[in-house]
Amino acid sequence: MDFPYAILWHCNLLPRLVYASICCTMSSIKLKTSDKKEVMVDRDLLVKWSRPMGDMLEACPDTGEIPFENIDERTMKKIVGWCEHHQHDNPGYLGVDMGMGDKVLRLKSLHDIPQWDERFLNGTTMNEMCYLLQATSLLEMDDLQNILGRLLARQLQGKDEGEMESLLHSAVTGNNVIH
């Protein structure tokens, strides 16, 4: 049996519910990118995956917009997409031990990348990879940075100095795609 939306509409409740669900999400925060675009993200998700953002939002809880002068919209959307997929995971899920001040990587090889993460980053150019690495470093997102580092290392594995230089140079020109 369908829910009687007509009753909600007649009582003027449906428009209020729709407005509240769309416009009044107090848990969202606006991220203003270097190219002056806005990316919305759940505040709790940002705090969960980025220590600096958690510290900043704890110190200034009424912040509604955070400007990022070093992260463009494409990179930010990729990061937010990764965070949204991993919303039910805990930081350190890849085996990075945060205790005792030392990070101990328990993954065994460069091929230990979760399947979803590998598919998500498949087709990323070397240029995009560099932007993502910069952004994850700035945001202190260890798990995503770990995955990106492994993908980069995999690309460089077995290459001689000239091939590495050529591959890394492609980050500037944006010609190389990671598979």
XYZ file of N, CA and C in Angstrom:
537
model
N 0.845 -1.185 0.000
C 0.000 0.000 0.000
C 0.888 1.246 0.000
N 0.594 2.181 -0.861
C 1.379 3.403 -0.960
C 1.095 4.330 0.211
N 2.152 5.071 0.581
C 2.007 6.050 1.648
C 1.093 7.183 1.162
N 0.166 7.662 1.989
C -0.792 8.708 1.559
C -0.154 10.099 1.535
N 0.639 10.359 0.469
C 1.294 11.657 0.342
C 0.289 12.799 0.201
N -0.890 12.493 -0.329
C -1.915 13.530 -0.502
C -2.305 14.147 0.840
N -2.354 13.330 1.888
C -2.694 13.850 3.222
C -1.598 14.818 3.691
N -0.341 14.417 3.493
C 0.763 15.302 3.881
C 0.714 16.604 3.082
N 0.380 16.491 1.785
C 0.309 17.680 0.945
C -0.849 18.577 1.398
N -1.995 17.976 1.646
C -3.167 18.727 2.073
C -2.917 19.462 3.391
N -2.205 18.827 4.282
C -1.911 19.445 5.583
C -0.684 20.355 5.512
N -0.165 20.564 4.295
C 0.998 21.422 4.076
C 2.254 20.881 4.782
N 2.315 19.575 4.982
C 3.486 18.975 5.620
C 4.518 18.489 4.604
N 4.060 17.985 3.454
C 4.986 17.459 2.464
C 5.974 18.518 1.974
N 5.515 19.730 1.594
C 6.505 20.739 1.182
C 7.505 21.057 2.289
N 7.066 21.054 3.529
C 7.984 21.323 4.641
C 9.000 20.207 4.804
N 8.559 18.956 4.661
C 9.478 17.823 4.764
C 10.515 17.853 3.649
N 10.059 18.149 2.425
C 10.972 18.215 1.292
C 11.972 19.345 1.502
N 11.490 20.512 1.923
C 12.387 21.641 2.164
C 13.406 21.290 3.245
N 12.961 20.685 4.314
C 13.855 20.336 5.416
C 14.904 19.326 4.974
N 14.513 18.365 4.150
C 15.474 17.346 3.737
C 16.461 17.865 2.699
N 16.044 18.824 1.880
C 16.932 19.327 0.829
C 17.747 20.530 1.284
N 17.104 21.483 1.915
C 17.740 22.775 2.174
C 18.372 22.919 3.553
N 17.952 22.158 4.465
C 18.377 22.412 5.835
C 19.250 21.303 6.398
N 20.132 20.771 5.605
C 21.016 19.732 6.118
C 22.152 20.411 6.872
N 21.983 20.531 8.143
C 22.957 21.222 8.980
C 24.248 20.427 9.120
N 24.195 19.144 8.763
C 25.405 18.350 8.910
C 26.316 18.467 7.687
N 25.897 19.198 6.675
C 26.730 19.379 5.485
C 27.588 20.622 5.617
N 28.705 20.574 4.915
C 29.601 21.720 4.899
C 30.026 21.952 3.451
N 30.215 23.200 3.105
C 30.579 23.589 1.748
C 32.099 23.735 1.676
N 32.693 23.046 0.706
C 34.124 23.158 0.466
C 34.315 23.991 -0.797
N 34.963 25.118 -0.667
C 35.194 26.035 -1.795
C 36.565 25.700 -2.380
N 36.575 25.265 -3.643
C 37.809 24.788 -4.261
C 38.618 25.931 -4.880
N 39.823 25.601 -5.302
C 40.715 26.609 -5.878
C 40.157 27.204 -7.166
N 39.315 26.447 -7.871
C 38.706 26.973 -9.091
C 37.328 27.580 -8.820
N 37.108 27.962 -7.561
C 35.912 28.706 -7.114
C 34.603 27.921 -7.250
N 34.683 26.608 -7.221
C 33.496 25.747 -7.242
C 33.183 25.327 -5.806
N 31.954 24.871 -5.597
C 31.542 24.427 -4.271
C 31.239 22.939 -4.293
N 31.780 22.221 -3.331
C 31.534 20.792 -3.177
C 30.963 20.596 -1.782
N 29.790 19.973 -1.703
C 29.156 19.713 -0.414
C 29.608 18.355 0.107
N 29.821 18.296 1.415
C 30.217 17.040 2.048
C 29.613 16.990 3.446
N 29.326 15.812 3.897
C 28.823 15.627 5.242
C 29.924 16.009 6.229
N 29.594 16.859 7.165
C 30.553 17.365 8.148
C 31.218 16.217 8.919
N 30.417 15.256 9.367
C 30.960 14.140 10.146
C 31.919 13.294 9.326
N 31.639 13.156 8.037
C 32.506 12.390 7.152
C 33.855 13.087 6.989
N 33.825 14.389 6.844
C 35.049 15.162 6.715
C 35.887 15.064 7.993
N 35.227 15.169 9.120
C 35.915 15.080 10.412
C 36.512 13.686 10.604
N 35.783 12.676 10.179
C 36.222 11.285 10.350
C 37.510 10.991 9.585
N 37.604 11.462 8.346
C 38.725 11.089 7.496
C 39.866 12.095 7.466
N 39.653 13.311 7.978
C 40.705 14.323 7.928
C 40.919 14.933 9.314
N 42.049 14.622 9.910
C 42.361 15.157 11.245
C 42.398 16.687 11.281
N 43.052 17.354 10.327
C 43.074 18.826 10.384
C 41.676 19.441 10.289
N 40.816 18.844 9.466
C 39.454 19.371 9.350
C 38.681 19.128 10.639
N 38.907 18.000 11.268
C 38.269 17.713 12.557
C 38.691 18.713 13.608
N 39.983 19.013 13.664
C 40.492 19.991 14.633
C 39.918 21.374 14.357
N 39.877 21.754 13.070
C 39.374 23.077 12.723
C 37.887 23.215 13.048
N 37.108 22.197 12.709
C 35.670 22.264 12.949
C 35.334 22.148 14.438
N 36.205 21.524 15.194
C 36.018 21.487 16.645
C 36.281 22.864 17.248
N 37.296 23.544 16.734
C 37.629 24.883 17.223
C 36.624 25.932 16.755
N 36.084 25.761 15.549
C 35.122 26.704 14.974
C 33.894 25.931 14.498
N 33.038 25.488 15.396
C 31.926 24.619 15.019
C 30.886 25.264 14.108
N 30.823 26.578 14.031
C 29.810 27.250 13.204
C 30.269 27.479 11.764
N 31.437 26.943 11.418
C 31.958 27.111 10.071
C 31.024 26.446 9.073
N 30.608 27.194 8.055
C 29.710 26.651 7.041
C 30.394 26.437 5.712
N 31.573 27.054 5.536
C 32.306 26.952 4.277
C 33.798 26.953 4.572
N 34.512 26.082 3.906
C 35.965 26.009 4.075
C 36.611 26.229 2.714
N 37.451 27.251 2.588
C 38.129 27.478 1.309
C 39.399 26.620 1.194
N 39.610 26.090 0.015
C 40.826 25.325 -0.274
C 41.485 25.953 -1.485
N 42.583 26.624 -1.276
C 43.265 27.303 -2.370
C 44.140 26.362 -3.181
N 44.391 25.144 -2.676
C 45.296 24.218 -3.356
C 44.607 22.967 -3.895
N 43.283 22.888 -3.796
C 42.579 21.688 -4.256
C 41.473 22.102 -5.229
N 41.534 21.566 -6.458
C 40.520 21.917 -7.450
C 39.267 21.046 -7.275
N 38.212 21.408 -8.009
C 36.920 20.725 -7.857
C 37.010 19.234 -8.199
N 37.667 18.906 -9.292
C 37.766 17.504 -9.717
C 38.422 16.650 -8.632
N 39.508 17.152 -8.069
C 40.227 16.431 -7.019
C 39.366 16.320 -5.770
N 38.702 17.409 -5.403
C 37.869 17.400 -4.201
C 36.710 16.425 -4.347
N 36.097 16.400 -5.521
C 34.985 15.468 -5.743
C 35.456 14.018 -5.663
N 36.649 13.755 -6.152
C 37.202 12.394 -6.076
C 37.417 12.007 -4.615
N 37.945 12.930 -3.827
C 38.185 12.668 -2.404
C 36.866 12.464 -1.672
N 35.894 13.320 -1.934
C 34.584 13.203 -1.277
C 33.916 11.885 -1.674
N 34.028 11.498 -2.941
C 33.467 10.220 -3.393
C 34.081 9.047 -2.658
N 35.390 9.095 -2.461
C 36.080 8.038 -1.718
C 35.586 8.005 -0.272
N 35.480 9.174 0.352
C 35.006 9.254 1.745
C 33.581 8.716 1.874
N 32.736 9.064 0.922
C 31.345 8.607 0.980
C 31.257 7.092 0.853
N 32.069 6.514 -0.007
C 32.058 5.053 -0.134
C 32.520 4.388 1.164
N 33.499 4.983 1.806
C 34.090 4.395 3.015
C 33.476 4.947 4.307
N 32.270 5.485 4.218
C 31.654 6.087 5.401
C 31.454 5.104 6.545
N 31.350 3.813 6.259
C 31.143 2.829 7.324
C 32.442 2.172 7.774
N 33.553 2.540 7.139
C 34.863 2.035 7.555
C 35.432 2.962 8.613
N 36.426 2.496 9.297
C 37.113 3.328 10.281
C 38.474 3.719 9.736
N 38.940 4.925 10.060
C 40.302 5.287 9.659
C 41.270 4.218 10.155
N 42.215 3.861 9.288
C 43.157 2.802 9.637
C 42.699 1.434 9.168
N 41.602 1.381 8.405
C 41.068 0.085 7.973
C 42.031 -0.682 7.074
N 43.012 -0.008 6.521
C 43.990 -0.684 5.668
C 45.113 -1.334 6.453
N 45.112 -1.161 7.756
C 46.155 -1.774 8.559
C 47.235 -0.806 8.973
N 46.981 0.481 8.855
C 47.942 1.478 9.329
C 47.699 1.646 10.821
N 48.681 1.273 11.618
C 48.540 1.312 13.064
C 48.839 2.720 13.564
N 47.850 3.372 14.182
C 48.014 4.751 14.633
C 48.542 4.833 16.073
N 48.710 3.712 16.731
C 49.167 3.718 18.125
C 50.666 3.902 18.242
N 51.130 4.293 19.390
C 52.543 4.435 19.736
C 53.290 5.462 18.898
N 52.578 6.268 18.138
C 53.235 7.324 17.370
C 53.856 6.850 16.067
N 54.055 5.552 15.904
C 54.634 5.020 14.673
C 53.547 4.381 13.837
N 53.623 4.586 12.544
C 52.674 3.945 11.638
C 53.331 2.664 11.120
N 52.695 1.555 11.355
C 53.227 0.273 10.910
C 52.294 -0.276 9.841
N 52.800 -0.387 8.648
C 51.995 -0.880 7.546
C 51.969 -2.400 7.596
N 50.768 -2.962 7.707
C 50.629 -4.407 7.794
C 50.247 -5.045 6.462
N 50.037 -4.241 5.437
C 49.750 -4.805 4.127
C 51.051 -5.358 3.562
N 50.963 -6.453 2.853
C 52.168 -7.191 2.491
C 52.846 -6.750 1.196
N 52.095 -6.311 0.198
C 52.729 -5.977 -1.072
C 52.022 -4.799 -1.742
N 52.594 -4.372 -2.844
C 52.006 -3.280 -3.615
C 50.653 -3.669 -4.201
N 50.378 -4.959 -4.242
C 49.127 -5.431 -4.826
C 48.013 -5.534 -3.800
N 48.298 -5.226 -2.545
C 47.283 -5.252 -1.483
C 46.499 -3.946 -1.488
N 45.636 -3.805 -2.476
C 44.763 -2.633 -2.575
C 43.340 -3.169 -2.649
N 42.453 -2.675 -1.794
C 41.068 -3.157 -1.860
C 40.504 -2.990 -3.272
N 39.730 -3.985 -3.694
C 39.216 -4.042 -5.060
C 38.422 -2.788 -5.441
N 37.541 -2.314 -4.551
C 36.744 -1.140 -4.883
C 37.643 0.069 -5.108
N 38.638 0.251 -4.248
C 39.540 1.401 -4.362
C 40.318 1.356 -5.675
N 40.742 0.170 -6.052
C 41.483 0.044 -7.299
C 40.598 0.389 -8.496
N 39.355 -0.093 -8.488
C 38.417 0.242 -9.573
C 38.110 1.739 -9.572
N 37.931 2.318 -8.391
C 37.602 3.737 -8.252
C 38.700 4.617 -8.840
N 39.947 4.214 -8.678
C 41.074 5.018 -9.144
C 41.576 4.591 -10.522
N 41.001 3.520 -11.080
C 41.395 3.067 -12.404
C 41.099 4.171 -13.421
N 42.049 4.439 -14.277
C 41.864 5.483 -15.279
C 42.319 6.860 -14.820
N 42.802 6.952 -13.587
C 43.319 8.219 -13.074
C 44.633 8.542 -13.773
N 44.766 9.749 -14.283
C 46.026 10.126 -14.935
C 47.093 10.366 -13.871
N 48.336 10.350 -14.306
C 49.436 10.611 -13.381
C 49.301 12.024 -12.804
N 48.839 12.964 -13.613
C 48.614 14.331 -13.163
C 47.575 14.364 -12.043
N 46.447 13.665 -12.252
C 45.397 13.594 -11.222
C 45.917 12.905 -9.968
N 46.737 11.870 -10.170
C 47.321 11.148 -9.033
C 48.158 12.095 -8.178
N 48.930 12.948 -8.824
C 49.757 13.905 -8.084
C 48.897 14.901 -7.320
N 47.823 15.392 -7.949
C 46.904 16.302 -7.252
C 46.254 15.613 -6.055
N 45.843 14.367 -6.258
C 45.225 13.617 -5.161
C 46.211 13.384 -4.018
N 47.451 13.051 -4.355
C 48.469 12.853 -3.314
C 48.721 14.142 -2.532
N 48.793 15.254 -3.247
C 48.967 16.554 -2.578
C 47.804 16.845 -1.639
N 46.591 16.645 -2.133
C 45.397 16.950 -1.339
C 45.284 16.032 -0.124
N 45.546 14.739 -0.318
C 45.448 13.816 0.818
C 46.541 14.074 1.841
N 47.664 14.571 1.393
C 48.718 14.954 2.330
C 48.281 16.170 3.147
N 47.730 17.169 2.466
C 47.231 18.371 3.134
C 46.134 18.032 4.150
N 45.244 17.123 3.760
C 44.111 16.749 4.610
C 44.456 15.637 5.606
N 45.674 15.110 5.499
C 46.140 14.014 6.362
C 45.182 12.820 6.319
N 44.872 12.405 5.096
C 43.993 11.256 4.878
C 44.868 10.037 4.597
N 45.338 9.403 5.662
C 46.336 8.345 5.557
C 45.904 7.159 4.705
N 44.667 6.722 4.829
C 44.241 5.535 4.090
C 44.229 5.780 2.584
N 43.642 6.876 2.146
C 43.616 7.179 0.719
C 45.032 7.467 0.212
N 45.820 8.133 1.014
C 47.204 8.421 0.633
C 47.997 7.117 0.479
N 47.740 6.173 1.345
C 48.394 4.866 1.277
C 48.055 4.175 -0.049
N 46.791 4.185 -0.410
C 46.351 3.552 -1.658
C 47.001 4.240 -2.859
N 46.981 5.573 -2.859
C 47.572 6.331 -3.960
C 49.075 6.059 -4.062
N 49.745 6.005 -2.934
C 51.173 5.716 -2.924
C 51.477 4.340 -3.487
N 50.645 3.367 -3.162
C 50.818 2.009 -3.675
C 50.610 1.977 -5.191
N 49.582 2.686 -5.665
C 49.343 2.725 -7.111
C 50.509 3.401 -7.843
N 51.029 4.471 -7.273
C 52.172 5.155 -7.875
C 53.400 4.246 -7.872
N 53.656 3.585 -6.747
C 54.802 2.672 -6.655
C 54.674 1.536 -7.659
N 53.464 1.045 -7.834
C 53.211 -0.023 -8.798
C 53.553 0.446 -10.211
N 53.203 1.711 -10.514
C 53.501 2.256 -11.836
C 55.008 2.386 -12.067
N 55.756 2.659 -10.999
C 57.196 2.871 -11.120
C 57.999 1.582 -10.991
N 57.379 0.536 -10.475
C 58.065 -0.725 -10.231
C 58.618 -1.305 -11.532
N 59.909 -1.671 -11.494
C 60.546 -2.306 -12.639
C 60.983 -1.346 -13.729
N 60.810 -0.074 -13.517
C 61.192 0.919 -14.537
C 62.619 1.402 -14.264
N 63.331 1.712 -15.328
C 64.653 2.296 -15.142
C 64.505 3.805 -14.914
N 65.595 4.464 -14.649
C 65.575 5.888 -14.304
C 64.916 6.744 -15.384
N 65.219 6.474 -16.628
C 64.651 7.245 -17.736
C 63.143 7.048 -17.862
N 62.703 5.799 -17.674
C 61.269 5.517 -17.754
C 60.516 6.193 -16.605
N 61.126 6.159 -15.408
C 60.494 6.824 -14.258
C 60.382 8.317 -14.502
N 61.471 8.906 -14.998
C 61.461 10.341 -15.270
C 60.381 10.683 -16.289
N 60.266 9.877 -17.320
C 59.255 10.102 -18.348
C 57.844 9.971 -17.771
N 57.636 8.941 -16.960
C 56.328 8.714 -16.358
C 55.948 9.854 -15.419
N 56.894 10.271 -14.581
C 56.612 11.364 -13.644
C 56.486 12.702 -14.372
N 57.215 12.866 -15.466
C 57.089 14.083 -16.264
C 55.685 14.178 -16.860
N 55.100 13.029 -17.150
C 53.751 13.026 -17.720
C 52.734 13.603 -16.744
N 53.087 13.641 -15.455
C 52.193 14.266 -14.475
C 52.011 15.745 -14.790
N 53.040 16.356 -15.338
C 52.956 17.764 -15.701
C 52.096 17.951 -16.950
N 52.239 17.030 -17.898
C 51.497 17.155 -19.144
C 50.142 16.448 -19.100
N 49.968 15.553 -18.137
C 48.682 14.854 -17.983
C 48.438 13.787 -19.030
N 49.497 13.167 -19.552
C 49.342 12.203 -20.642
C 49.210 10.743 -20.209
N 49.583 10.398 -18.988
C 49.645 8.991 -18.614
C 48.446 8.570 -17.784
N 47.816 7.478 -18.159
C 46.651 6.965 -17.432
C 47.053 5.741 -16.642
N 46.602 5.654 -15.386
C 46.919 4.521 -14.523
C 45.888 3.431 -14.713
N 46.343 2.204 -14.924
C 45.436 1.056 -15.093
C 45.683 0.039 -14.018
